[in-house]
mmCIF file of C-alpha atoms in Angstrom:
data_model
loop_
_atom_site.group_PDB
_atom_site.id
_atom_site.type_symbol
_atom_site.label_atom_id
_atom_site.label_comp_id
_atom_site.label_asym_id
_atom_site.label_seq_id
_atom_site.Cartn_x
_atom_site.Cartn_y
_atom_site.Cartn_z
ATOM 1 C CA MET N 1 101.315 98.944 129.118
ATOM 2 C CA LEU N 2 102.810 95.436 127.524
ATOM 3 C CA ALA N 3 106.699 96.192 126.273
ATOM 4 C CA PRO N 4 107.154 95.438 122.588
ATOM 5 C CA GLU N 5 109.481 92.362 121.839
ATOM 6 C CA LEU N 6 112.735 93.005 119.402
ATOM 7 C CA THR N 7 113.985 90.233 117.990
ATOM 8 C CA ALA N 8 117.617 91.467 115.918
ATOM 9 C CA HIS N 9 119.236 89.808 113.252
ATOM 10 C CA THR N 10 122.517 90.909 111.057
ATOM 11 C CA ASP N 11 123.195 89.503 107.604
ATOM 12 C CA THR N 12 126.508 89.562 106.558
ATOM 13 C CA HIS N 13 125.824 88.033 103.860
ATOM 14 C CA ARG N 14 123.094 91.287 102.675
ATOM 15 C CA HIS N 15 124.906 93.715 104.739
ATOM 16 C CA HIS N 16 121.888 94.779 106.473
ATOM 17 C CA VAL N 17 120.469 94.733 110.180
ATOM 18 C CA ALA N 18 116.602 93.432 110.406
ATOM 19 C CA VAL N 19 114.953 93.749 113.164
ATOM 20 C CA GLY N 20 111.581 92.907 114.431
ATOM 21 C CA VAL N 21 109.502 93.899 116.576
ATOM 22 C CA SER N 22 106.152 92.065 118.085
ATOM 23 C CA GLY N 23 103.406 93.484 120.276
ATOM 24 C CA PRO N 24 101.933 96.938 121.407
ATOM 25 C CA PHE N 25 104.085 99.403 120.158
ATOM 26 C CA ALA N 26 102.528 102.871 121.891
ATOM 27 C CA THR N 27 105.063 105.180 124.119
ATOM 28 C CA ALA N 28 108.174 106.910 123.278
ATOM 29 C CA ASP N 29 109.531 104.503 125.595
ATOM 30 C CA HIS N 30 108.874 101.649 123.154
ATOM 31 C CA GLY N 31 110.731 103.967 120.199
ATOM 32 C CA ALA N 32 113.641 104.171 122.425
ATOM 33 C CA ALA N 33 114.026 100.592 122.974
ATOM 34 C CA LEU N 34 113.695 100.268 118.954
ATOM 35 C CA HIS N 35 116.387 102.794 118.996
ATOM 36 C CA THR N 36 118.907 101.367 121.511
ATOM 37 C CA ALA N 37 118.059 97.840 119.331
ATOM 38 C CA CYS N 38 118.505 99.406 115.692
ATOM 39 C CA MET N 39 121.449 102.152 116.500
ATOM 40 C CA PRO N 40 124.217 101.925 115.965
ATOM 41 C CA LEU N 41 124.814 100.093 112.980
ATOM 42 C CA PRO N 42 127.583 98.641 111.474
ATOM 43 C CA PRO N 43 129.506 100.774 108.447
ATOM 44 C CA GLY N 44 128.021 99.874 104.870
ATOM 45 C CA TYR N 45 125.043 97.845 106.971
ATOM 46 C CA GLY N 46 121.358 98.936 106.235
ATOM 47 C CA LEU N 47 118.290 98.924 108.977
ATOM 48 C CA VAL N 48 115.382 96.541 107.816
ATOM 49 C CA VAL N 49 112.799 97.049 110.410
ATOM 50 C CA ASP N 50 109.951 94.006 110.250
ATOM 51 C CA LEU N 51 106.626 95.967 111.971
ATOM 52 C CA SER N 52 104.256 92.726 111.216
ATOM 53 C CA ARG N 53 103.465 91.591 114.171
ATOM 54 C CA VAL N 54 102.771 95.026 116.010
ATOM 55 C CA THR N 55 99.164 94.441 117.719
ATOM 56 C CA VAL N 56 98.857 97.941 118.478
ATOM 57 C CA ILE N 57 100.742 101.300 117.087
ATOM 58 C CA THR N 58 100.035 104.778 118.412
ATOM 59 C CA ASP N 59 100.884 108.241 117.619
ATOM 60 C CA ALA N 60 103.969 107.865 119.762
ATOM 61 C CA GLY N 61 105.362 104.745 118.078
ATOM 62 C CA VAL N 62 104.714 106.044 114.996
ATOM 63 C CA ASN N 63 106.735 109.339 115.521
ATOM 64 C CA ALA N 64 109.358 107.057 117.314
ATOM 65 C CA LEU N 65 109.604 105.301 113.634
ATOM 66 C CA LYS N 66 109.953 108.547 111.691
ATOM 67 C CA GLU N 67 112.651 109.944 114.236
ATOM 68 C CA LEU N 68 114.721 105.974 113.328
ATOM 69 C CA ALA N 69 114.517 106.146 109.660
ATOM 70 C CA GLN N 70 115.729 110.213 109.549
ATOM 71 C CA ARG N 71 118.330 109.379 112.354
ATOM 72 C CA VAL N 72 119.949 106.029 110.197
ATOM 73 C CA ARG N 73 119.120 108.014 107.128
ATOM 74 C CA SER N 74 120.854 111.019 108.519
ATOM 75 C CA ALA N 75 124.250 108.623 109.670
ATOM 76 C CA GLY N 76 123.924 107.773 104.927
ATOM 77 C CA GLN N 77 122.500 104.778 105.517
ATOM 78 C CA ALA N 78 119.331 102.977 104.382
ATOM 79 C CA VAL N 79 115.725 102.067 106.005
ATOM 80 C CA ALA N 80 113.611 100.093 105.232
ATOM 81 C CA PHE N 81 110.281 99.389 107.350
ATOM 82 C CA VAL N 82 108.539 96.285 106.406
ATOM 83 C CA CYS N 83 104.664 94.916 107.273
ATOM 84 C CA THR N 84 102.532 91.889 106.268
ATOM 85 C CA GLU N 85 99.687 92.675 108.052
ATOM 86 C CA LEU N 86 97.478 95.181 104.773
ATOM 87 C CA MET N 87 95.657 97.024 107.705
ATOM 88 C CA LEU N 88 98.718 98.467 109.557
ATOM 89 C CA ARG N 89 100.180 98.948 106.249
ATOM 90 C CA ALA N 90 97.641 101.300 105.720
ATOM 91 C CA GLU N 91 97.702 102.247 108.963
ATOM 92 C CA LEU N 92 101.168 103.381 108.372
ATOM 93 C CA VAL N 93 101.296 104.646 105.342
ATOM 94 C CA LEU N 94 98.589 107.021 106.176
ATOM 95 C CA ALA N 95 100.535 108.719 108.727
ATOM 96 C CA ASP N 96 102.947 109.485 106.561
ATOM 97 C CA LEU N 97 105.721 106.738 107.652
ATOM 98 C CA ASP N 98 106.563 105.933 103.701
ATOM 99 C CA THR N 99 107.506 109.730 103.599
ATOM 100 C CA VAL N 100 110.762 109.384 105.414
ATOM 101 C CA ALA N 101 111.567 105.419 104.031
ATOM 102 C CA PRO N 102 109.622 102.836 102.419
ATOM 103 C CA VAL N 103 106.494 100.378 104.180
ATOM 104 C CA LEU N 104 106.976 97.419 102.005
ATOM 105 C CA GLN N 105 104.770 94.511 102.441
ATOM 106 C CA ALA N 106 107.371 91.570 102.628
ATOM 107 C CA PRO N 107 111.151 91.731 103.717
ATOM 108 C CA GLU N 108 112.136 90.434 100.423
ATOM 109 C CA GLN N 109 111.293 93.817 98.535
ATOM 110 C CA ALA N 110 113.396 95.280 100.812
ATOM 111 C CA TYR N 111 116.887 93.716 101.390
ATOM 112 C CA PRO N 112 118.107 95.620 97.738
ATOM 113 C CA LEU N 113 117.441 98.859 98.817
ATOM 114 C CA VAL N 114 119.047 98.121 101.798
ATOM 115 C CA GLY N 115 122.066 96.195 102.001
ATOM 116 C CA PHE N 116 123.279 93.625 98.900
ATOM 117 C CA ALA N 117 121.018 91.598 97.072
ATOM 118 C CA ALA N 118 121.607 87.608 97.355
#
């Protein structure tokens, strides 16, 4: 299976790290790669994970996202997931991802939750 493409951006003004995921997100290895790209966060920074370009997600992928959210929250930092695609966002909510972190439809909704609003 193909691996996801991960892109990361640190916003020093809003105090958050934004990571975009493109392609499949289907295995524990994909989750480990995302965790490596996200952690550790700078002190006082939150995390926004943009899943809008995910092409396929499996239970293993959702479980990796839940584990990432729990690790970020246990470190005392905020996390939010973004997915502009309605069908995928509904899938994530049905899989109870929103019980560990917000699942939002736009990055602009996530910024105030994880860092400083501009």
